[in-house]
Coordinates of C-alpha atoms and ligand atoms in Angstrom, one line a residue:
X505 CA 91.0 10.3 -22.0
X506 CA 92.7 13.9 -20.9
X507 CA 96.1 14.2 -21.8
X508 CA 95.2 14.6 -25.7
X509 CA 93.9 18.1 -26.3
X510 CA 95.1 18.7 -29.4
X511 CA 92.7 16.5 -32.3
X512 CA 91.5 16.1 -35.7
X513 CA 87.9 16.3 -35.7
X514 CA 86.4 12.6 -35.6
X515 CA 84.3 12.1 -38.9
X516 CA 80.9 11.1 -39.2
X517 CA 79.6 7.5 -38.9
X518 CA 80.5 4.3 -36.8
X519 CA 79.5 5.8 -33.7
X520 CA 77.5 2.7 -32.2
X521 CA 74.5 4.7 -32.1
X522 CA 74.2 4.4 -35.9
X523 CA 75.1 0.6 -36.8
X524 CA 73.8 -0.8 -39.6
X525 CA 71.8 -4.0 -39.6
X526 CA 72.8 -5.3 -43.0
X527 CA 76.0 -7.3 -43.3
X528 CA 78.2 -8.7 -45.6
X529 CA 80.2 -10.6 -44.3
X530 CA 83.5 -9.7 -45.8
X531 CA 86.7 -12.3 -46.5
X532 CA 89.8 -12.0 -44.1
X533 CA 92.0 -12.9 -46.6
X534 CA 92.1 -11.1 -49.8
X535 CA 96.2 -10.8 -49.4
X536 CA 97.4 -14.3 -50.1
X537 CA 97.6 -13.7 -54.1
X538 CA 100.8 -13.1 -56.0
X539 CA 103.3 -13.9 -53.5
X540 CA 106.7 -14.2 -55.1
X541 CA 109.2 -16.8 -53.9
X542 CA 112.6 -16.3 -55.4
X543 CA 114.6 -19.9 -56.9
X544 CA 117.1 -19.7 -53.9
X545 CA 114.3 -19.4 -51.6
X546 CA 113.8 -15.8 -50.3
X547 CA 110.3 -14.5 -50.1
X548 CA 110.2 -11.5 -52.5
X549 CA 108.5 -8.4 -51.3
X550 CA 107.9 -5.1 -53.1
X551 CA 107.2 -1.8 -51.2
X552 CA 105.5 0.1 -53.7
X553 CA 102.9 2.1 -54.3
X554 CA 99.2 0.8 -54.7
X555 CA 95.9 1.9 -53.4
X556 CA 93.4 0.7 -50.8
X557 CA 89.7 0.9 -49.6
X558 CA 90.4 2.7 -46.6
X559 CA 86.6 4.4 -46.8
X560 CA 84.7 1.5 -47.8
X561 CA 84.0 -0.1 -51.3
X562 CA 81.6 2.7 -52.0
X563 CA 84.1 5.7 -51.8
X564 CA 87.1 6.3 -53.9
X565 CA 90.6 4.8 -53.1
X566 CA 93.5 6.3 -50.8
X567 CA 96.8 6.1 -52.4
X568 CA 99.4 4.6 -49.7
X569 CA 102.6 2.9 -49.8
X570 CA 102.3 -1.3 -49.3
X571 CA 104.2 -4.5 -49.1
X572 CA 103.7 -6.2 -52.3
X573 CA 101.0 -2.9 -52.5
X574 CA 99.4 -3.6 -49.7
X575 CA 98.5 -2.4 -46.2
X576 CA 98.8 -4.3 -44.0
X577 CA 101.4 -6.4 -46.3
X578 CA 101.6 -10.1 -46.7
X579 CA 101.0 -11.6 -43.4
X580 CA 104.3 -13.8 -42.7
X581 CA 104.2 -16.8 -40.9
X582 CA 107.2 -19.2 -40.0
X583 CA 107.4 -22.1 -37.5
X584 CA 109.5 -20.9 -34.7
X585 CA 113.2 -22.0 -34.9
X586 CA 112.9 -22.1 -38.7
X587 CA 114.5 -19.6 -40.8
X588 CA 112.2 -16.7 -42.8
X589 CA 113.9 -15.2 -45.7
X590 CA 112.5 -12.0 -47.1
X591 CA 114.0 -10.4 -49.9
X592 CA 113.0 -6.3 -49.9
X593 CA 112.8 -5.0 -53.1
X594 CA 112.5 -1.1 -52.7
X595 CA 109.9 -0.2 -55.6
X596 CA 109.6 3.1 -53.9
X597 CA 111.3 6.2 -54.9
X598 CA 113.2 6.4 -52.0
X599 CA 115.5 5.0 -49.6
X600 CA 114.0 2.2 -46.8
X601 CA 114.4 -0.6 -44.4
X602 CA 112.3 -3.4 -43.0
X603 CA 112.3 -3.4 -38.8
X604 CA 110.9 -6.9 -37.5
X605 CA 109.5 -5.6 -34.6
X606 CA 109.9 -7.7 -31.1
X607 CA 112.2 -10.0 -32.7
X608 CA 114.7 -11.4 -30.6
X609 CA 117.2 -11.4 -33.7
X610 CA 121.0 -11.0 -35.0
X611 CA 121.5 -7.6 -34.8
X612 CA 122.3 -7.4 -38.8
X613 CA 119.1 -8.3 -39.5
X614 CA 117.2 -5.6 -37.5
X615 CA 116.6 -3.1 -39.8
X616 CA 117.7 0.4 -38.1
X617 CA 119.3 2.3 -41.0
X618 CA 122.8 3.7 -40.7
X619 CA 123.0 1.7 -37.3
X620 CA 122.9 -2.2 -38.2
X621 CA 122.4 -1.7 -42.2
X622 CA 123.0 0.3 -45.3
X623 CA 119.2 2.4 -46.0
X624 CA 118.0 0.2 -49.5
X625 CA 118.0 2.8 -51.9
X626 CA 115.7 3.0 -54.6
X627 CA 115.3 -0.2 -57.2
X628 CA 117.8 -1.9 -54.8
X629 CA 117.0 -5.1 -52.4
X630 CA 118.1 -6.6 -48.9
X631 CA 118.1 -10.1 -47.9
X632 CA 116.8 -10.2 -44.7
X633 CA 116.7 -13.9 -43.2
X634 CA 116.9 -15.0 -39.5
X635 CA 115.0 -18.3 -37.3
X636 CA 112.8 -16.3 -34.7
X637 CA 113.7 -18.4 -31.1
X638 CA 110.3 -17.2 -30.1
X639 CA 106.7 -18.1 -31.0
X640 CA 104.1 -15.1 -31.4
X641 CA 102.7 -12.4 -32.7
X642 CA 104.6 -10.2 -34.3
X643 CA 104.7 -7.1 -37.2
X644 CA 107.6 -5.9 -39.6
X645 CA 107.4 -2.4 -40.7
X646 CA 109.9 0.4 -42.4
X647 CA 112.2 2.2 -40.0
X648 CA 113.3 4.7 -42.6
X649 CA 111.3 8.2 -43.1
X650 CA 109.0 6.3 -40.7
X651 CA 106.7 9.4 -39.9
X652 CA 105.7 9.3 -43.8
X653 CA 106.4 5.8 -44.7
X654 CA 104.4 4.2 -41.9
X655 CA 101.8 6.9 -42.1
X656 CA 101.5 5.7 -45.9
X657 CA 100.5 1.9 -44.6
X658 CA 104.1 0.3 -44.6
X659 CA 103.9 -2.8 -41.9
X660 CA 102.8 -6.2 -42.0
X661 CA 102.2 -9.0 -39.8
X662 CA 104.6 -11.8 -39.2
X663 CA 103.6 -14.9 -37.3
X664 CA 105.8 -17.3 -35.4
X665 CA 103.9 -20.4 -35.4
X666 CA 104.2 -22.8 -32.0
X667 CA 105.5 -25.9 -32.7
X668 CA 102.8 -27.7 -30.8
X669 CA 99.3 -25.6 -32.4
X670 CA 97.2 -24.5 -29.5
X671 CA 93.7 -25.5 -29.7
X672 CA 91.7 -22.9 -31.8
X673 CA 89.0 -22.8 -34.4
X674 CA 90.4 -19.8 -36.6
X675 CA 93.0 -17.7 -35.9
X676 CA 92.8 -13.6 -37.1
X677 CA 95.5 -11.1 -37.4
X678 CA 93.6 -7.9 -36.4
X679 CA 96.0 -4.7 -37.2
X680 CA 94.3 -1.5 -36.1
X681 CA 95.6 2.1 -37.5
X682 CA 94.7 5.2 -37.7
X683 CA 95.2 7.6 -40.8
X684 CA 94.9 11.3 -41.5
X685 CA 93.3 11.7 -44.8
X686 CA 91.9 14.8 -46.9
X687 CA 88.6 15.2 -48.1
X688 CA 89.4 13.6 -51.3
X689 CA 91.0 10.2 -49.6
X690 CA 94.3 11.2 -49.4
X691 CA 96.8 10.7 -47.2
X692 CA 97.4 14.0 -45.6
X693 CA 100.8 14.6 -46.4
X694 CA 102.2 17.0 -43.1
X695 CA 104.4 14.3 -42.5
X696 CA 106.7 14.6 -39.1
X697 CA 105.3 18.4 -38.5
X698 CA 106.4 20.4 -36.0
X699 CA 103.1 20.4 -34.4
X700 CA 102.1 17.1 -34.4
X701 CA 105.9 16.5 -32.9
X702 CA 105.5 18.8 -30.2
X703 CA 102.2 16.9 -29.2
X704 CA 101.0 13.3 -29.1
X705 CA 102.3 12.9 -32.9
X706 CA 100.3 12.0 -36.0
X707 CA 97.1 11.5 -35.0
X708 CA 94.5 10.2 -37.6
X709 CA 90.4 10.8 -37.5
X710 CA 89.7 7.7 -39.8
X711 CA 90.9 4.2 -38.1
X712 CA 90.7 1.1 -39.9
X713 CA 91.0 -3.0 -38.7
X714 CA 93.1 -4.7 -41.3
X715 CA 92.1 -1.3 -43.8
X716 CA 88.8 -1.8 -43.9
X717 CA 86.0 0.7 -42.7
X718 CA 84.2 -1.8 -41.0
X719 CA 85.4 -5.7 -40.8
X720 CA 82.8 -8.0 -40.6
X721 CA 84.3 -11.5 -39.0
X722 CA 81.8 -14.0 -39.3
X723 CA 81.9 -16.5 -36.6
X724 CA 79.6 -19.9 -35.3
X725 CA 78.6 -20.1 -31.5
X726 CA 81.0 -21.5 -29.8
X727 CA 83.9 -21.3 -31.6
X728 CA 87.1 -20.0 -30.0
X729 CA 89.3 -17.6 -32.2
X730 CA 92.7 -16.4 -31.5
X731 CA 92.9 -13.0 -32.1
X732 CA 96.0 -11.1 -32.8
X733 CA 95.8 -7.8 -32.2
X734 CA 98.5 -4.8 -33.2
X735 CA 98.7 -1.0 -32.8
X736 CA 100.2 -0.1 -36.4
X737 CA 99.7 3.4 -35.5
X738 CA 102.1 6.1 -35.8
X739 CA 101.6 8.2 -32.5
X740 CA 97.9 6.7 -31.0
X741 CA 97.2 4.4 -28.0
X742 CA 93.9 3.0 -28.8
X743 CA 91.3 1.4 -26.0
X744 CA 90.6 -1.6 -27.7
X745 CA 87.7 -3.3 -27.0
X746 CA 85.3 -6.8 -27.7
X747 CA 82.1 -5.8 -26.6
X748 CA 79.9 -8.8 -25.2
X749 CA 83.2 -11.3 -25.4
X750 CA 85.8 -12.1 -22.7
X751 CA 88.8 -11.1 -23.9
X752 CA 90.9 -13.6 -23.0
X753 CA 94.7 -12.1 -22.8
X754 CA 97.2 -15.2 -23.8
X755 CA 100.1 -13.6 -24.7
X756 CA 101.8 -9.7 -24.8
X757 CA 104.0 -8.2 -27.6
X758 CA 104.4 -11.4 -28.4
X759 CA 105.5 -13.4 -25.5
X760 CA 103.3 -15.7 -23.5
X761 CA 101.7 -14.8 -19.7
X762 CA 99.3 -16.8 -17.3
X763 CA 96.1 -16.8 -19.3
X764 CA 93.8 -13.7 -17.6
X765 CA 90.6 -11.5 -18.4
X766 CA 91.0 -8.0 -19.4
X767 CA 89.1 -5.5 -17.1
X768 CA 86.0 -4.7 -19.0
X769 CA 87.3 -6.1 -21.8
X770 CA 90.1 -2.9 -22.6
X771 CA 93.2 -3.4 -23.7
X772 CA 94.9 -0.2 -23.7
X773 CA 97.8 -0.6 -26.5
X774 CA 100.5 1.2 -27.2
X775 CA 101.6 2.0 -31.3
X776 CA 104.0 -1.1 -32.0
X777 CA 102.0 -3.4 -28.8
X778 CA 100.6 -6.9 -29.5
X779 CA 97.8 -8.8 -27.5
X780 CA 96.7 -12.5 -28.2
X781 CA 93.4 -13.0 -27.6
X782 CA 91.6 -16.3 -27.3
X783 CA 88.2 -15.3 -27.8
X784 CA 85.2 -17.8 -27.2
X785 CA 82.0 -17.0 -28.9
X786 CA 79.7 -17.0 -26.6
X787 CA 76.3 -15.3 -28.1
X788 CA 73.3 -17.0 -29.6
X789 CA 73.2 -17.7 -33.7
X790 CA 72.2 -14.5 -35.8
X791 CA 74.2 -11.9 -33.0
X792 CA 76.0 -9.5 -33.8
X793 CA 78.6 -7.9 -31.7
X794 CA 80.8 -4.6 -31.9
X795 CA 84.7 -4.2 -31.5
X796 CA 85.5 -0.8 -30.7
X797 CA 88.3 1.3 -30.0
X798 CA 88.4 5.0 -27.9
X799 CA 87.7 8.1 -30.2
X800 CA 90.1 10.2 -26.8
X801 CA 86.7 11.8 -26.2
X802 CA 85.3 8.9 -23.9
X803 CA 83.0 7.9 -26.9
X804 CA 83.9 4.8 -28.1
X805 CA 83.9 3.7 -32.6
X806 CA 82.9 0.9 -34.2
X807 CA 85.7 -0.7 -36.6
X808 CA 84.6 -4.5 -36.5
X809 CA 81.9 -6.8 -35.8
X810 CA 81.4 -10.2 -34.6
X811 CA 78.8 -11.5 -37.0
X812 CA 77.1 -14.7 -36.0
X813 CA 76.0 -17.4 -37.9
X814 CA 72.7 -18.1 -37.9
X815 CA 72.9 -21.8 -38.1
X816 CA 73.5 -24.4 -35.3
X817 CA 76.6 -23.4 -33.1
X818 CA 80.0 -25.2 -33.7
X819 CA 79.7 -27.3 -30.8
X820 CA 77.8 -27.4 -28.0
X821 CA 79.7 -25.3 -25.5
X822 CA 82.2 -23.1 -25.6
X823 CA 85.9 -25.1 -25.4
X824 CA 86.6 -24.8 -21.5
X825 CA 90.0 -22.7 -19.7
X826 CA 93.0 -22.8 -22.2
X827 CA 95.9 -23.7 -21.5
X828 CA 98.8 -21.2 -21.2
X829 CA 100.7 -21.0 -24.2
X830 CA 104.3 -22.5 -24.1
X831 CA 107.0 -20.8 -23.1
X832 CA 109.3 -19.0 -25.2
X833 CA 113.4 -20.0 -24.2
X834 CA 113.6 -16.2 -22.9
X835 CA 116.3 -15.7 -20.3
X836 CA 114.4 -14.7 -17.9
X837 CA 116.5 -14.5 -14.8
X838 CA 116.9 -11.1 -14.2
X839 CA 120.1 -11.1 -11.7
X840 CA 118.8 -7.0 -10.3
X841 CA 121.6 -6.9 -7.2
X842 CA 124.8 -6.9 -10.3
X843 CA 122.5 -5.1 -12.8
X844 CA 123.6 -2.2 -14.5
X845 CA 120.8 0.3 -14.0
X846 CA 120.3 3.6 -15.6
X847 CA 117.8 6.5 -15.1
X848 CA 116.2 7.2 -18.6
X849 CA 114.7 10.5 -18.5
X850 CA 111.6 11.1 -21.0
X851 CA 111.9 15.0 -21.5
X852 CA 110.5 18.0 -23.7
X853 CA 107.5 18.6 -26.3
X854 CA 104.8 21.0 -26.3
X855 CA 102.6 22.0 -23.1
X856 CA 104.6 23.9 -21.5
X857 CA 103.4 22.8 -17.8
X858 CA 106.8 20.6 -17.1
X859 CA 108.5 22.3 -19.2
X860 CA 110.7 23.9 -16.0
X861 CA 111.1 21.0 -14.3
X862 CA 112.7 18.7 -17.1
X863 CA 114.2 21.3 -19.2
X864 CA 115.6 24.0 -17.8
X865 CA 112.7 26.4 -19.3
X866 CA 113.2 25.6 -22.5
X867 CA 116.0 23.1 -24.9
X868 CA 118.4 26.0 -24.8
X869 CA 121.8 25.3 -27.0
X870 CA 124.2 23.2 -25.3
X871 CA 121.8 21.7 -22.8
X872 CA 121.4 18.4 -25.1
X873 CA 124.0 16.7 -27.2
X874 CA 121.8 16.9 -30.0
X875 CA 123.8 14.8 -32.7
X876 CA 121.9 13.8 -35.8
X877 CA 118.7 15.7 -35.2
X878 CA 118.8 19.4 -36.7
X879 CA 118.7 21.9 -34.3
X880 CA 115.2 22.9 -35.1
X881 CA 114.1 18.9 -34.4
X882 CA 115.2 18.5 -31.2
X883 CA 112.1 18.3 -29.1
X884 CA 112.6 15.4 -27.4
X885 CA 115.1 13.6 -25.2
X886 CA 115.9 10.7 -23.6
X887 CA 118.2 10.2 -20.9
X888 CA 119.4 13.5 -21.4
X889 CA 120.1 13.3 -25.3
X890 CA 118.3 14.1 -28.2
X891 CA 119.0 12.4 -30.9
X892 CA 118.6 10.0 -34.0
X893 CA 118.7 6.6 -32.2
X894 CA 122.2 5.9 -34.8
X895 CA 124.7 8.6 -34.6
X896 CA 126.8 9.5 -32.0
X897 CA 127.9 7.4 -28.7
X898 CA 125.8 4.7 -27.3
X899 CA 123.8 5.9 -23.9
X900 CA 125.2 2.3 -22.4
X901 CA 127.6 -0.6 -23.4
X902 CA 126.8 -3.7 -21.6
X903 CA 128.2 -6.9 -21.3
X904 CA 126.4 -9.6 -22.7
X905 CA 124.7 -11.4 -20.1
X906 CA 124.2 -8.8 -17.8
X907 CA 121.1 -7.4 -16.5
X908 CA 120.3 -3.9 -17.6
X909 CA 117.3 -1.9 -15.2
X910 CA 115.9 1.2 -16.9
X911 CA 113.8 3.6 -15.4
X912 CA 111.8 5.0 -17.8
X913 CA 110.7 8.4 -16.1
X914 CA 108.1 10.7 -18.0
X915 CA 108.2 14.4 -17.4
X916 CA 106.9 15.7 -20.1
X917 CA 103.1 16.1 -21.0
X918 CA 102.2 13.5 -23.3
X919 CA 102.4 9.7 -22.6
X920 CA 105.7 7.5 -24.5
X921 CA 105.5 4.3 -25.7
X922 CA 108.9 3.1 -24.8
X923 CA 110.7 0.7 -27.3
X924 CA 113.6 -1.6 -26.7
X925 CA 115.0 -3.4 -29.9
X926 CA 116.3 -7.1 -29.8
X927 CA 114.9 -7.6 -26.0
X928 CA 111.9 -8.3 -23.7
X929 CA 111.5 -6.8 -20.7
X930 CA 109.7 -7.5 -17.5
X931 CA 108.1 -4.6 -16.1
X932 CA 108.0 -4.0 -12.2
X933 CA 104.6 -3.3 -10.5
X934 CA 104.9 -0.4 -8.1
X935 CA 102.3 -1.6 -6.2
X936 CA 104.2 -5.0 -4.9
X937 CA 107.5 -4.1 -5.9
X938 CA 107.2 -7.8 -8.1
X939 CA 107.8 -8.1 -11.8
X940 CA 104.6 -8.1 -13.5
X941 CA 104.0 -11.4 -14.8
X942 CA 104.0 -11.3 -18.8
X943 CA 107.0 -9.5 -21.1
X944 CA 107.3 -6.1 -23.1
X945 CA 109.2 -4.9 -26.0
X946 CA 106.9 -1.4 -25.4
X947 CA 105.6 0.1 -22.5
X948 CA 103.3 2.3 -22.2
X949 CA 104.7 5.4 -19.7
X950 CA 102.4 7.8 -18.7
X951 CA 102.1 11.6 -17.8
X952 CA 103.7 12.1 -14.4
X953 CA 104.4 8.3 -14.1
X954 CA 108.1 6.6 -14.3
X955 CA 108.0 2.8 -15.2
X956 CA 111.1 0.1 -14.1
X957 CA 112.0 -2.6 -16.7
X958 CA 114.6 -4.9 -16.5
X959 CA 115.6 -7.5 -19.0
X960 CA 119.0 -9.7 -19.6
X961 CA 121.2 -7.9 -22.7
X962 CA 121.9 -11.7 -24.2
X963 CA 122.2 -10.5 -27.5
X964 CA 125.3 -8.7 -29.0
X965 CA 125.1 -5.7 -31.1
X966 CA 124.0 -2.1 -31.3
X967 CA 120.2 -1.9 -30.8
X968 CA 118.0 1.2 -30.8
X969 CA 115.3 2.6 -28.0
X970 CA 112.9 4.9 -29.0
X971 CA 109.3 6.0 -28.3
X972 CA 107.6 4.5 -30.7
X973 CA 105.3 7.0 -31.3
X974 CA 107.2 7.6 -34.6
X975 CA 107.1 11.5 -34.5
X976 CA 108.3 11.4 -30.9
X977 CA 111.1 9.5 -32.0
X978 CA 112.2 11.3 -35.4
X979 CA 112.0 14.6 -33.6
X980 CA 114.8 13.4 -30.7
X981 CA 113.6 11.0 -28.6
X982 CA 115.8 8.1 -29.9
X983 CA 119.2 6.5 -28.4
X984 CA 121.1 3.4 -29.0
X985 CA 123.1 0.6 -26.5
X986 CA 125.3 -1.5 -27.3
X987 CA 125.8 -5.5 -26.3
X988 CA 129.2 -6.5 -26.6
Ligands
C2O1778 CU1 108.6 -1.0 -34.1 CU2 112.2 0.8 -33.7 O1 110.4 -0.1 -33.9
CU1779 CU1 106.8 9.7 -27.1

């Protein structure tokens, strides 16, 4: 991949050259213990400190910041329609906030500081509770300090359950993330550097599946898995990939599409982007098969393995074509001829080679609006403004109902992963001039490249866009609308 020149050196090992041929196949689920439930109801979870095996049991423990201690958190899980109550107790020692991300929910319950609540300050809580309309696959994580406080391992995965179970054997939350650690196991602490914000943002040289070095997931022949897949990443698309297995692509950032193959197996997500993947296991007892991701240098590195059984398969043949999964009640007539459209300009950063063209040779004084963000943080813009994503006016008021077009245009020299609170969005292929046929709370826009979206604003409030590669974001590239 070009577009990235600017790394931390890759360390050592789970290049595929050097796989090991011992396994142990390790549980999925060491995270279900000491969940708290409060008398009136409210799940109770801590972010606080802890430590995790990011390295491997054989090398010493990284220090990061968890729900209930833990990265990734609790895994969530509610049947769609009912209502989830969380109670956030702030065991840190400072302020934050819990984002469900790609939740079509009341805006009061979104979890944007200063914009739709107070930031939970230190031994303080927040109830959070809300019934998710939509089944899927989703992920809460802090929106506060994100460059640190996601960086330290702050995000979970919550699951909307279909009412009507889809036929599959297991089902896996897989929550892939990369960290920047020292020598010693420690979380690099240049948090939201000026560097790191001029270019593709926090980029880390260890990467993890669910924090483990390696994940093992033992499977039989034949059995089917659903696999839920995030980018928990701060800044890094990854090229994720399940060698020797159809991926299967059921459903994206949460939202259902016509079941379809991924070319060559790669999904290319975003930080924030979710793929379900119903995954049939199709090789003989005793296999073994890798999942990879990119390293950006067109090498590819092992984080998980498929590891067969070495009995008698499951059943005799794989289960045959899936059905789609049910639809989510999304409104999904887009009325374009009375939408309100906007051009959404992606500008600034480091690389100089747009630098002309977008900005006026530079973010001169007085060419942005530049509330919120210190002078010295404004890097980025979008649609012209540079700025925290909560202070100052909204870049659009809409009327409920309406249909808002966006065109996302990048002219800058890194790719954005474009976020949209509260909403899906269909994305238009240029190709046909037809909306693509599967919805996005992110989109991935690339280098030279402007991407259309257009969704219905049906739910009132004042919701934040952003890239969500998080030191993008805190260093400018942030706005808010506002459905009234
Ligand atoms: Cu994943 Cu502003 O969010
Ligand atoms: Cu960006």
């Amino acid at each position: 991949m070009t577009g990235v020149p600017f790394l931390h050196p890759l360390t050592r090992r789970r290049l595929l050259a050097c796989i090991s041929a011992t396994v142990t196949a390790v549980a999925l689920s060491k995270r279900s213990f000491g969940a708290e439930t409060a008398a009136d109801g409210y799940r109770v979870l801590h972010a606080r400190p802890d430590t995790a095996q990011l390295r491997g049991k054989d090398a010493g423990p990284t220090p990061i910041w968890g729900y209930d201690g833990m990265s990734p958190g609790p895994t969530l899980r509610v049947k769609q329609g009912d209502e989830l109550k969380v109670r956030l107790v702030n065991d840190l020692d400072q302020s934050t906030v819990v984002h469900w991300h790609g939740l079509r929910l009341p805006n009061a319950m979104d979890g944007v500081p200063f914009l739709t609540q107070k930031p939970i300050e230190p031994g303080q809580s927040f109830d959070y509770h809300f019934a998710p309309p939509d089944a899927g696959t989703f992920w809460y994580h802090t929106h506060f300090g994100s460059s640190e406080q996601l960086a330290r391992g702050l995000y979970g995965a919550l699951i909307v359950e279909e009412r009507d179970a889809p036929q599959v054997d297991r089902d896996l939350m897989l929550m892939v993330d990369d960290w920047r650690l020292l020598d010693n196991g420690e979380i690099q602490p240049s948090f939201g550097n000026f560097h790191d914000a001029m270019m593709a943002g926090r980029l880390g040289q260890y990467i993890t599946l669910n924090s483990e070095d390696t994940l093992d997931i033992s499977v039989k022949t034949n059995e089917r898995l659903r696999l839920r897949i995030v980018n928990t990443a701060n800044s890094r698309i990854f090229q994720f990939r399940t060698a020797q297995h159809v991926a299967r692509v059921m459903a994206v950032d949460g939202q259902p599409c016509p079941p379809n193959v991924a070319p060559n197996g790669v999904l290319r997500l975003a930080p924030g982007n979710r793929v379900d993947l119903f995954l049939d296991a199709t090789l003989a007892p005793g296999a073994r098969a890798p999942i990879t991701v990119d390293d950006l240098r067109g090498g590819e590195l092992q984080v998980g393995r498929l590891v067969y059984d070495a009995g008698p398969p499951l059943r005799d043949k794989p289960l045959g074509e899936p059905q789609p999964l049910p639809d989510n009640p999304i409104p999904a007539k887009l009325d374009v001829a009375n939408a309100l459209k906007l051009d959404v300009p992606l500008d600034g950063g480091g690389m100089g080679m747009m630098m002309g063209r977008g900005m006026g040779g530079g973010m001169g004084p007085g060419r942005f609006q530049g509330y919120g963000v210190p002078p010295q943080q404004r890097i980025w813009a979008l649609a012209g403004v540079s700025a925290t994503g909560h202070d100052g006016p909204p870049i659009f008021t809409v009327a409920r109902g309406r249909t808002v077009m966006l065109n996302f245009a990048n002219r800058s020299a890194f790719p954005h992963a474009m976020h949209v609170h509260g909403h899906h969005f269909r994305q238009l292929d240029p190709s046909s001039e037809g909306w693509r046929p599967y919805w996005l709370d992110t989109v991935i826009v690339d280098v030279e490249r402007a991407e259309r979206v257009a969704f219905v604003a049906d739910n009132p409030g004042k919701w934040m866009m952003h890239c969500h590669m998080i030191e993008h974001m805190a260093a400018g590239m942030a706005a808010w609308f506002q459905v009234t």
